[in-house]
Coordinates of C-alpha atoms and ligand atoms in Angstrom, one line a residue:
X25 CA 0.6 17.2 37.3
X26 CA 0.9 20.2 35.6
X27 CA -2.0 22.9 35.8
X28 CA -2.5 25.0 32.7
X29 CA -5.2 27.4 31.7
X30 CA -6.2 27.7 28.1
X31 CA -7.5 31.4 26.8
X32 CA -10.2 31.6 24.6
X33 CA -9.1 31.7 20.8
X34 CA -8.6 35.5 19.9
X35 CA -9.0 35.2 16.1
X36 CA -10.0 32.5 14.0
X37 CA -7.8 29.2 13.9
X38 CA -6.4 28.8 10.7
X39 CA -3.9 26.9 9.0
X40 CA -2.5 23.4 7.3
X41 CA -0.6 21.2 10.3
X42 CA -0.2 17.6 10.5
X43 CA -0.3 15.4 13.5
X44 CA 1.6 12.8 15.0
X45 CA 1.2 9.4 13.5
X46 CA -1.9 7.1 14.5
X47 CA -1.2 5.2 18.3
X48 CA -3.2 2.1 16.5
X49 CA -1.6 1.5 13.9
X50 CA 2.1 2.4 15.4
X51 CA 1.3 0.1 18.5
X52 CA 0.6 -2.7 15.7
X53 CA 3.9 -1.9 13.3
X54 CA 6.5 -2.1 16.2
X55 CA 4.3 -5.4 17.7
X56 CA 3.3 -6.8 14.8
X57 CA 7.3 -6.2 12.8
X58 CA 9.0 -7.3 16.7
X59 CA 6.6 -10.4 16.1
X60 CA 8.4 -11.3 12.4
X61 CA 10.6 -12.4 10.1
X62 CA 13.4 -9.9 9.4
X63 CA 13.4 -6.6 9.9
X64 CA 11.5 -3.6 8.9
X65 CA 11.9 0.3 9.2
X66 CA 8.9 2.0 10.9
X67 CA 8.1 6.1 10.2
X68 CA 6.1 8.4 11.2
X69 CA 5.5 7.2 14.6
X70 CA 3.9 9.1 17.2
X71 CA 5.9 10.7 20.3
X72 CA 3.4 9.8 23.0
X73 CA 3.9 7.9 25.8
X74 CA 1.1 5.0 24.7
X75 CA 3.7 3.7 21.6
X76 CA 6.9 4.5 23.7
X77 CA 5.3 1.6 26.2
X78 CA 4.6 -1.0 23.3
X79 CA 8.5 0.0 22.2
X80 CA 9.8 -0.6 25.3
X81 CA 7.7 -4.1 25.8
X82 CA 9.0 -5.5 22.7
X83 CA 12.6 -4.7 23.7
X84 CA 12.3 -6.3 27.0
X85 CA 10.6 -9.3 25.0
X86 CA 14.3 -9.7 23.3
X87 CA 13.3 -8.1 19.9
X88 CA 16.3 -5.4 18.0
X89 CA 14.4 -1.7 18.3
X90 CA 16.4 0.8 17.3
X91 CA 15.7 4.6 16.9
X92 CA 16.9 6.1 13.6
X93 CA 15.5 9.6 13.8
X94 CA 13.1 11.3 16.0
X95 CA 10.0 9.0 14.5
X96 CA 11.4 5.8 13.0
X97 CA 12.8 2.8 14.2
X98 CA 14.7 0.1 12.6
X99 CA 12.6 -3.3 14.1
X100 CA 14.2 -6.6 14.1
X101 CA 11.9 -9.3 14.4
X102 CA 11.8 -12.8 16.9
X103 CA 9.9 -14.7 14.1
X104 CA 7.8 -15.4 17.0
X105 CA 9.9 -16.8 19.7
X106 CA 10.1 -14.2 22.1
X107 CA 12.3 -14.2 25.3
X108 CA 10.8 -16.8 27.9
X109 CA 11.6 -14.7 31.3
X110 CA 10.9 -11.3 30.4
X111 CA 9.7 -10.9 34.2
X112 CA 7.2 -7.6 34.3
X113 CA 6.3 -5.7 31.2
X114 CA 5.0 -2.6 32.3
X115 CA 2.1 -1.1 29.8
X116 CA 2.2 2.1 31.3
X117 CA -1.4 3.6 30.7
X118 CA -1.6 1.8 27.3
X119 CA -4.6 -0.8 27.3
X120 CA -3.1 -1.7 23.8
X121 CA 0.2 -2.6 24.8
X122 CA -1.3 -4.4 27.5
X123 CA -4.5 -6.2 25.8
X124 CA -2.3 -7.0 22.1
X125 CA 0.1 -8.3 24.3
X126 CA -1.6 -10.9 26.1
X127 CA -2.7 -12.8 22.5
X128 CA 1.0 -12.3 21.4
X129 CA 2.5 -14.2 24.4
X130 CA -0.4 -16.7 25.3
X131 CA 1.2 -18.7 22.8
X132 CA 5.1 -18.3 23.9
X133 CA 5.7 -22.5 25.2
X134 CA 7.2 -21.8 28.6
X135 CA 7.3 -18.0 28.8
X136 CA 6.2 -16.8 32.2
X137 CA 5.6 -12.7 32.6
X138 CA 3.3 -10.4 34.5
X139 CA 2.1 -7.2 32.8
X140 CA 1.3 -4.1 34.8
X141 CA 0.1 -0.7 34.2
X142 CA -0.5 2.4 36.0
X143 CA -3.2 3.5 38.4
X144 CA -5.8 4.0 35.6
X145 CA -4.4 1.1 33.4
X146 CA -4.9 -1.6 36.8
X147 CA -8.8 -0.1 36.7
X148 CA -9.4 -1.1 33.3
X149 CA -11.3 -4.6 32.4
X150 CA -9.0 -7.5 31.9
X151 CA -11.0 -10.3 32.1
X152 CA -12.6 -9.4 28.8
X153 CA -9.4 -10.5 27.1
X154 CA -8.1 -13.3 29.5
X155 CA -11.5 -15.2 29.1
X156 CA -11.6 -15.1 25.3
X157 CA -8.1 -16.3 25.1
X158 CA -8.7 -19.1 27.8
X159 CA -11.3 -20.5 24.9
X160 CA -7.5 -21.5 23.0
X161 CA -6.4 -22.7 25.6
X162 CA -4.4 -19.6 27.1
X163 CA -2.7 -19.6 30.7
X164 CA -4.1 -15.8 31.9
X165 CA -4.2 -15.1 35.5
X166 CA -6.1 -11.7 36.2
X167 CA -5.9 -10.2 39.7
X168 CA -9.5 -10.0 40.0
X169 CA -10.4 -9.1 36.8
X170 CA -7.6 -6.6 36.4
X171 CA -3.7 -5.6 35.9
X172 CA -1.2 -7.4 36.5
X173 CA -1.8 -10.2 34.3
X174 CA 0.0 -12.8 34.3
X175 CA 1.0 -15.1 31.3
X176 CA 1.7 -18.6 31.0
X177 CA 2.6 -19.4 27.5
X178 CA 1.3 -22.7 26.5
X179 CA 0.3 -24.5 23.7
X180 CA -2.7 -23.4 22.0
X181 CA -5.8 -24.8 19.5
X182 CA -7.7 -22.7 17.1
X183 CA -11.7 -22.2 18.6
X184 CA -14.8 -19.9 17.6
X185 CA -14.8 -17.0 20.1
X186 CA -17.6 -14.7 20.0
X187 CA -17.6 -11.4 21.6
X188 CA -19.4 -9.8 24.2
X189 CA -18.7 -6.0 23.1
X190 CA -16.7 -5.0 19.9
X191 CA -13.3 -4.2 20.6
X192 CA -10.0 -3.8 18.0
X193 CA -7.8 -4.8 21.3
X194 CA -9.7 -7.8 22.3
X195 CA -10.1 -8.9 18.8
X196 CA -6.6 -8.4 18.1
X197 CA -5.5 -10.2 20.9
X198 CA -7.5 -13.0 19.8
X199 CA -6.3 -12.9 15.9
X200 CA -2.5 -12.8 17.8
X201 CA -3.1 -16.1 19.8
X202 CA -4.8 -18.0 16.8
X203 CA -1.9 -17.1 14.7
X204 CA 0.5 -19.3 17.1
X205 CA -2.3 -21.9 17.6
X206 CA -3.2 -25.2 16.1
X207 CA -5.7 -25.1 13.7
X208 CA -8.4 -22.0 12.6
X209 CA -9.6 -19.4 15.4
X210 CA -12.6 -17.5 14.3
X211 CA -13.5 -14.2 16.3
X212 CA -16.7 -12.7 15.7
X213 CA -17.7 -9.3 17.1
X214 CA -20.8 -7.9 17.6
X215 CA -20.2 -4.8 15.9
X216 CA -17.2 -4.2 13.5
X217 CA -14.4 -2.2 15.5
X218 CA -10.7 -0.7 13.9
X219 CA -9.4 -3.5 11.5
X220 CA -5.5 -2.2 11.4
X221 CA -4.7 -5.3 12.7
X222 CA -6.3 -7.2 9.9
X223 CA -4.8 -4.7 7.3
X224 CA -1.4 -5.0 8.6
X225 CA -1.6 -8.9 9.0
X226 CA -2.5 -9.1 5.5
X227 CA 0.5 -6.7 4.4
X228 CA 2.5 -9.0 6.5
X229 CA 1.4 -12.1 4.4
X230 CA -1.7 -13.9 6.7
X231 CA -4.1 -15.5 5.2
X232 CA -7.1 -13.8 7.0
X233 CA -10.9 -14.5 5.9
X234 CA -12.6 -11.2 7.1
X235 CA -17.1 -11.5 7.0
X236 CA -20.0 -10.3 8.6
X237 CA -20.8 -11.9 11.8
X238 CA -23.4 -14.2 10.0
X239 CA -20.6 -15.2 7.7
X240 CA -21.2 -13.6 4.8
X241 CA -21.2 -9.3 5.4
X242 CA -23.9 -8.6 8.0
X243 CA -24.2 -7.8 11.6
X244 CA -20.5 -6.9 12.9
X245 CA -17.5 -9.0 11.7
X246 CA -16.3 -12.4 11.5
X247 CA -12.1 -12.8 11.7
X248 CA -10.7 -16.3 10.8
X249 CA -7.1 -17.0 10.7
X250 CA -5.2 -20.4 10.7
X251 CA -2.0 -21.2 12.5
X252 CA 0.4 -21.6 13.0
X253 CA 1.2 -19.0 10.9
X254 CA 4.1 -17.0 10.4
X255 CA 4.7 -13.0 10.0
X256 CA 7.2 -11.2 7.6
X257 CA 7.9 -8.2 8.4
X258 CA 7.0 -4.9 6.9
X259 CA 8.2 -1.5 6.5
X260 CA 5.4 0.8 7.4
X261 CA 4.5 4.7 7.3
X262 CA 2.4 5.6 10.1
X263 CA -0.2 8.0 8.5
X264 CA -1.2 11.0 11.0
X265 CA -3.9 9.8 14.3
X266 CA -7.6 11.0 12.8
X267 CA -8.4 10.9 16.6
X268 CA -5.8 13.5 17.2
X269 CA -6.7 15.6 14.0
X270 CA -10.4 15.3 15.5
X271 CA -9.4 17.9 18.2
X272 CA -8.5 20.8 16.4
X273 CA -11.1 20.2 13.2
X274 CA -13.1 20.4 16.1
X275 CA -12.3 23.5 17.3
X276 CA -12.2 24.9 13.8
X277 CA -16.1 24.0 13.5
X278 CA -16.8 26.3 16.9
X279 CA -14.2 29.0 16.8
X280 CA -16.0 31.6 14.4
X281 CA -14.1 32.4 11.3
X282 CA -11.7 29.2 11.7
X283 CA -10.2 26.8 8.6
X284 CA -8.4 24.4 9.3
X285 CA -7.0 21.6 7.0
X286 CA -4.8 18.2 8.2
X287 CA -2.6 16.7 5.7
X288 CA -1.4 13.2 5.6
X289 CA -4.5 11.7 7.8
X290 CA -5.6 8.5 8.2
X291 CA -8.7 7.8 6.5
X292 CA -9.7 4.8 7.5
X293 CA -13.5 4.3 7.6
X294 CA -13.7 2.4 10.4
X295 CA -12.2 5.4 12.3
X296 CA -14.0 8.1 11.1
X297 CA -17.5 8.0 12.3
X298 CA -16.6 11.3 14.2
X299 CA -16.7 13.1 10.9
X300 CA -20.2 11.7 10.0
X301 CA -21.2 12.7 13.4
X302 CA -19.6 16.4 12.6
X303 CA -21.5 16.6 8.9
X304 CA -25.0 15.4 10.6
X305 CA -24.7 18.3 13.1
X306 CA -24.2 20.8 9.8
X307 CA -20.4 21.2 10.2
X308 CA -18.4 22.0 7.4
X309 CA -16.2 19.6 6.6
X310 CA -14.1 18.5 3.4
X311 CA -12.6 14.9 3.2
X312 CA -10.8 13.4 0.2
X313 CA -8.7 10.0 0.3
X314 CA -5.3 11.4 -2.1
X315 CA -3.3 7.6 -1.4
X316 CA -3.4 4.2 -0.1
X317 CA -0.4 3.4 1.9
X318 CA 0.3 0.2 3.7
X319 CA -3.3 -0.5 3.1
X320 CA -4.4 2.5 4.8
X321 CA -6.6 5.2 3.1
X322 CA -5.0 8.5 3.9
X323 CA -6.0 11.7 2.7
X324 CA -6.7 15.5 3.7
X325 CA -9.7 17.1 5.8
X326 CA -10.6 20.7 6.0
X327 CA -13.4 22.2 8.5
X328 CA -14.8 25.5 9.3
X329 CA -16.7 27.3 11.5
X330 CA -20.3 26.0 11.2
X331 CA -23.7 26.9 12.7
X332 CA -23.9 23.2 14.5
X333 CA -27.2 21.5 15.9
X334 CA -27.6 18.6 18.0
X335 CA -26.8 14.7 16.9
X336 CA -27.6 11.2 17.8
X337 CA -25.1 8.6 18.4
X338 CA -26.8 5.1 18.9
X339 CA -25.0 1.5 19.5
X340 CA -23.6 0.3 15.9
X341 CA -22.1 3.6 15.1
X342 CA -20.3 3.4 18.7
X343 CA -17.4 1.1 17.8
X344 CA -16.3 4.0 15.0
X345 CA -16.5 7.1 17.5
X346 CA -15.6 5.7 20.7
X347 CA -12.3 8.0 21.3
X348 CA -14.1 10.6 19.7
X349 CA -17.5 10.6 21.9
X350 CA -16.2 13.1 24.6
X351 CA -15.1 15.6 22.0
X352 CA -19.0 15.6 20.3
X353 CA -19.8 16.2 23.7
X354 CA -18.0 19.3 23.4
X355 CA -19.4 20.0 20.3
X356 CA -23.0 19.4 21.1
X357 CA -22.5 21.9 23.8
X358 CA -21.9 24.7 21.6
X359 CA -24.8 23.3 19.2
X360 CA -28.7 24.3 19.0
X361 CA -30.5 21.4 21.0
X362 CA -30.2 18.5 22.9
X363 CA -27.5 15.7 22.1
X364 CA -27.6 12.2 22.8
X365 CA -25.5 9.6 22.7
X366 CA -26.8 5.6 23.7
X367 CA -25.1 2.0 23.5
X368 CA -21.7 3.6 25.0
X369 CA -21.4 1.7 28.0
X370 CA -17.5 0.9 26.7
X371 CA -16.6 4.6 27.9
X372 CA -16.4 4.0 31.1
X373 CA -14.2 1.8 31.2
X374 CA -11.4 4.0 28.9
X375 CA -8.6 5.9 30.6
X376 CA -11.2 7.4 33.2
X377 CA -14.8 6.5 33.1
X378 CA -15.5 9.4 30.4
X379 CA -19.3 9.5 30.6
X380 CA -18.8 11.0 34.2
X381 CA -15.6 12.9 33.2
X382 CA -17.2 14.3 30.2
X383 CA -20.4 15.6 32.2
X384 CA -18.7 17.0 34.7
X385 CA -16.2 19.1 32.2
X386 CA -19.6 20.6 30.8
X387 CA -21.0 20.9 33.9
X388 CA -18.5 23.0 35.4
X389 CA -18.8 25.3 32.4
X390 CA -22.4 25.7 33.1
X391 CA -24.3 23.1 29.8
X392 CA -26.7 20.2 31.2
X393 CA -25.6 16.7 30.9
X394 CA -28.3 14.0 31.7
X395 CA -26.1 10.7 32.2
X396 CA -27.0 7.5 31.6
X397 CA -25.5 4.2 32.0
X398 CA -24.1 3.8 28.6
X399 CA -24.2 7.5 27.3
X400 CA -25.6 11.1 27.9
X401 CA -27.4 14.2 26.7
X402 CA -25.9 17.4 26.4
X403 CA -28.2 20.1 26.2
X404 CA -26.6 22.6 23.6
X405 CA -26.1 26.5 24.8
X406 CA -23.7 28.9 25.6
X407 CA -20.6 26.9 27.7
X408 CA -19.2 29.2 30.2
X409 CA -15.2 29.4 30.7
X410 CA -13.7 30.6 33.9
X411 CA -13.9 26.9 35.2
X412 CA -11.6 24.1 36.4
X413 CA -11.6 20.8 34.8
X414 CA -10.8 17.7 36.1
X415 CA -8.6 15.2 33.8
X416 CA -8.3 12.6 35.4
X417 CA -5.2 11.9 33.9
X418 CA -7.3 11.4 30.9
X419 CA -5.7 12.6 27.8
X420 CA -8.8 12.9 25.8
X421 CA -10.4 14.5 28.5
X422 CA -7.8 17.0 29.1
X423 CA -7.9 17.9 24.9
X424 CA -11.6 18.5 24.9
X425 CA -11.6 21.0 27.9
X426 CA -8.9 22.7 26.0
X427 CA -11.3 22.7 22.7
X428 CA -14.1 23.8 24.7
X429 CA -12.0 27.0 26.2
X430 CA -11.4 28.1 22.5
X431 CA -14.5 29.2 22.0
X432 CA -16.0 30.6 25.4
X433 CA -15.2 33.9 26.7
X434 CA -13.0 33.5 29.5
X435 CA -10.0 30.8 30.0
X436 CA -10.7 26.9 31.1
X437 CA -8.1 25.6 33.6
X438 CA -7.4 22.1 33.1
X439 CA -5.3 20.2 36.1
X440 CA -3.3 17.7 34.3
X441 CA -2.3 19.5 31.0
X442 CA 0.9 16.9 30.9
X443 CA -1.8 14.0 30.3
X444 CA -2.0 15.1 26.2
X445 CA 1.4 13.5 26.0
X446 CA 0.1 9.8 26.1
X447 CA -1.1 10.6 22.6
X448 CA -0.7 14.3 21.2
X449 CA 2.2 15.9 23.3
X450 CA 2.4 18.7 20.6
X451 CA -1.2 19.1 21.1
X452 CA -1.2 22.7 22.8
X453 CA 2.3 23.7 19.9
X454 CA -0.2 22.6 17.1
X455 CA -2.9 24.9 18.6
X456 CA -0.6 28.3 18.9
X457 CA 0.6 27.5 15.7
X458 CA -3.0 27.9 14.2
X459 CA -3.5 31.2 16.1
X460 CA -4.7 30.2 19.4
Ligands
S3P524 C1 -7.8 0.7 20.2 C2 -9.1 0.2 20.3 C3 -10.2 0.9 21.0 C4 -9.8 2.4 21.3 C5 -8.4 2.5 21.8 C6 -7.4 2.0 20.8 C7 -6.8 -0.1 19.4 O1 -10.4 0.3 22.2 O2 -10.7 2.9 22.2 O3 -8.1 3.9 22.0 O4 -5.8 0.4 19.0 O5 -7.1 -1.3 19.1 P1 -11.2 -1.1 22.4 O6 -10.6 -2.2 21.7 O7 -11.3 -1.3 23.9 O8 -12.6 -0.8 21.8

């Protein structure tokens, strides 16, 4: 663990950057591409330690990954017959390696493996996936309702599964299994999460019928796939992670004086609810979509300093903020009034329960945080550095302590700085770079 205090910004932030590639949709190129027919070059991928896990599963799963450059891999697909005994997988702290991978292997005839994580990763809900999957016909063994799972593959047969909260990793994991199963599988969610795996399924040549939950377009989303199917593989540029850029657009809307634009960003709409969130408080904020590649809208944001004032987040615009919630907390704190957010029960069960972690970052720096079950309400004011955060471990948490010191008048020590390199290890570069 590595202890680092970040100083308050002492200018405006200003500058073009770009981020590291998006963890979704790199986690589903190297999965998806180790899944298919042929091979397939992958860019742009991030550095963290979340894809670096998924890289390293698909390796030990017998698939051909090798590094070309400092972000791209050369992937050589199993055309879905992966390695039988690949004995333990270990996910790391990546609930996406570990989640995507149950529905990829439920379906492997006579593969046996256990997938484990770390401390925080063995916390997080497992049965949430396992039981869906079971509806196929999948062999998933939870140790009480958490890591290590372990697999079984088996033969599989295509069911309706419905949902009990929307998530991309659960659906995905479901869409994964029905692909290598008899017949159609149908997943319906109750709210519509990240549909990467959709998009890059399609590019990849699966027949996929997207809807609304009723069927037709309303009420969350209805996935239907038919197996067994098969996947070619795909080259694929990984545009930059919105949920990275979020951070520093972020701290451009509080840091008085800041611009700051990100080039080459992922604009998909399910991902960027954040920025809605941003405009409603009265942030300034530029968007425009300048190419569709791989499927993926990606384009350019700009922010600046704004005058902000409180928000509402309520349950269906959850699913499209949901990595982003902690950060609006940050932001509500420096707005005019109170803040809440309802219907996000889902955070704490993320890399630390972030409801708790959240509030207590913004307690220690002196703003009011009523907690709820599923959500909070930051009352806006005048945060107060000079205090220690606790991560967690937490990578977002860690980023939006750093955020938050940026604009306050004294330094924020943070204990686990190293945590930003599950997902944004340049993080604290990409911040001196724009003057802080
Ligand atoms: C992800 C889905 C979301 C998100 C996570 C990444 C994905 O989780 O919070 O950071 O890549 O599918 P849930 O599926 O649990 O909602």
């Amino acid at each position: 663990m590595s202890e680092r205090t970040v100083l308050p910004a002492a200018g405006p932030l200003r500058g073009r950057v770009s981020v590291p590639g998006d963890k979704s949709i790199a986690h589903r190129a190297v999965m998806f591409n180790a899944a298919g027919q042929g091979e397939a070059l992958v860019r742009g991928l991030p550095s963290g330690r979340d894809v670096a896990s998924t890289m390293a599963a698909m390796a030990g799963l017998g698939a051909g990954i090798e590094r070309l450059g400092l972000d791209s891999v050369r992937v050589r697909g199993r055309d879905l017959v992966f390695d039988r005994s690949p004995g333990r997988i270990d996910c790391e702290n990546s609930g996406t390696t570990m989640r995507l991978l149950c529905g990829l292997l439920a379906g492997q005839q006579g593969l046996d493996a256990t997938l484990v994580g770390d401390a925080s990763l063995s916390r997080r809900p497992m049965r949430r996936v396992a039981e869906p999957l079971a509806r196929l016909g999948a062999l998933i063994e939870t140790t009480e309702g958490h890591a290590p799972v372990r697999i079984r593959g088996g033969l599989l047969t295509g069911a309706e599964v419905a949902l009990a909260v929307a998530s991309a990793q659960v659906k995905s994991a479901v869409i994964l299994a029905g692909l290598q199963g008899q017949g159609t599988t149908a997943v319906v969610e109750p709210a519509s999460s990240r549909d990467h795996t959709e998009r890059l399924l399609r590019a990849m040549g699966v027949d996929l019928i997207v809807g609304g939950a009723d069927g037709h377009g309303a009420g969350g989303c209805r996935v239907e796939v038919s197996g067994p199917a098969a996947l070619a593989c795909v080259d694929v540029l990984v545009p930059g992670d919105p949920s990275s850029a979020a951070f520093l657009l972020v701290a451009a809307a509080i840091v008085p004086g800041s611009e700051v634009t990100i080039d080459g960003v992922l604009l998909n709409p399910t991902r960027l609810g954040f920025l809605h969130v941003l405009r409603r408080m009265g942030a300034d904020i530029q968007c425009s979509v300048d190419a569709l590649v791989g499927g993926e809208e990606v384009g350019t944001i700009t922010a600046r300093f704004s005058r902000l004032r409180a928000f509402e987040v309520a349950a269906d615009e959850v699913p499209a903020t949901i990595d982003e919630l902690p950060l609006l907390a940050v932001a509500a704190a420096f707005a005019d009034g109170m803040s809440v957010v309802r219907g996000a029960a889902e955070l704490r069960v993320k890399e630390s329960d972030r409801i708790a972690a959240t509030a207590a970052l913004l307690g220690a720096m002196g703003i009011r945080v009523d907690v709820f079950d599923d959500g909070f309400c930051v009352h806006g004011g005048v945060p107060r550095g000079g205090a220690s955060v606790l991560t967690h471990g937490d990578h977002r948490i860690a980023m939006s302590a750093a955020v938050a010191a940026l604009a306050c008048v004294e330094g924020v020590t943070v204990d686990d700085a190293e945590s930003v390199a599950v997902s944004f290890p340049e993080f604290f570069d990409v911040l001196a770079r724009l003057g802080a």
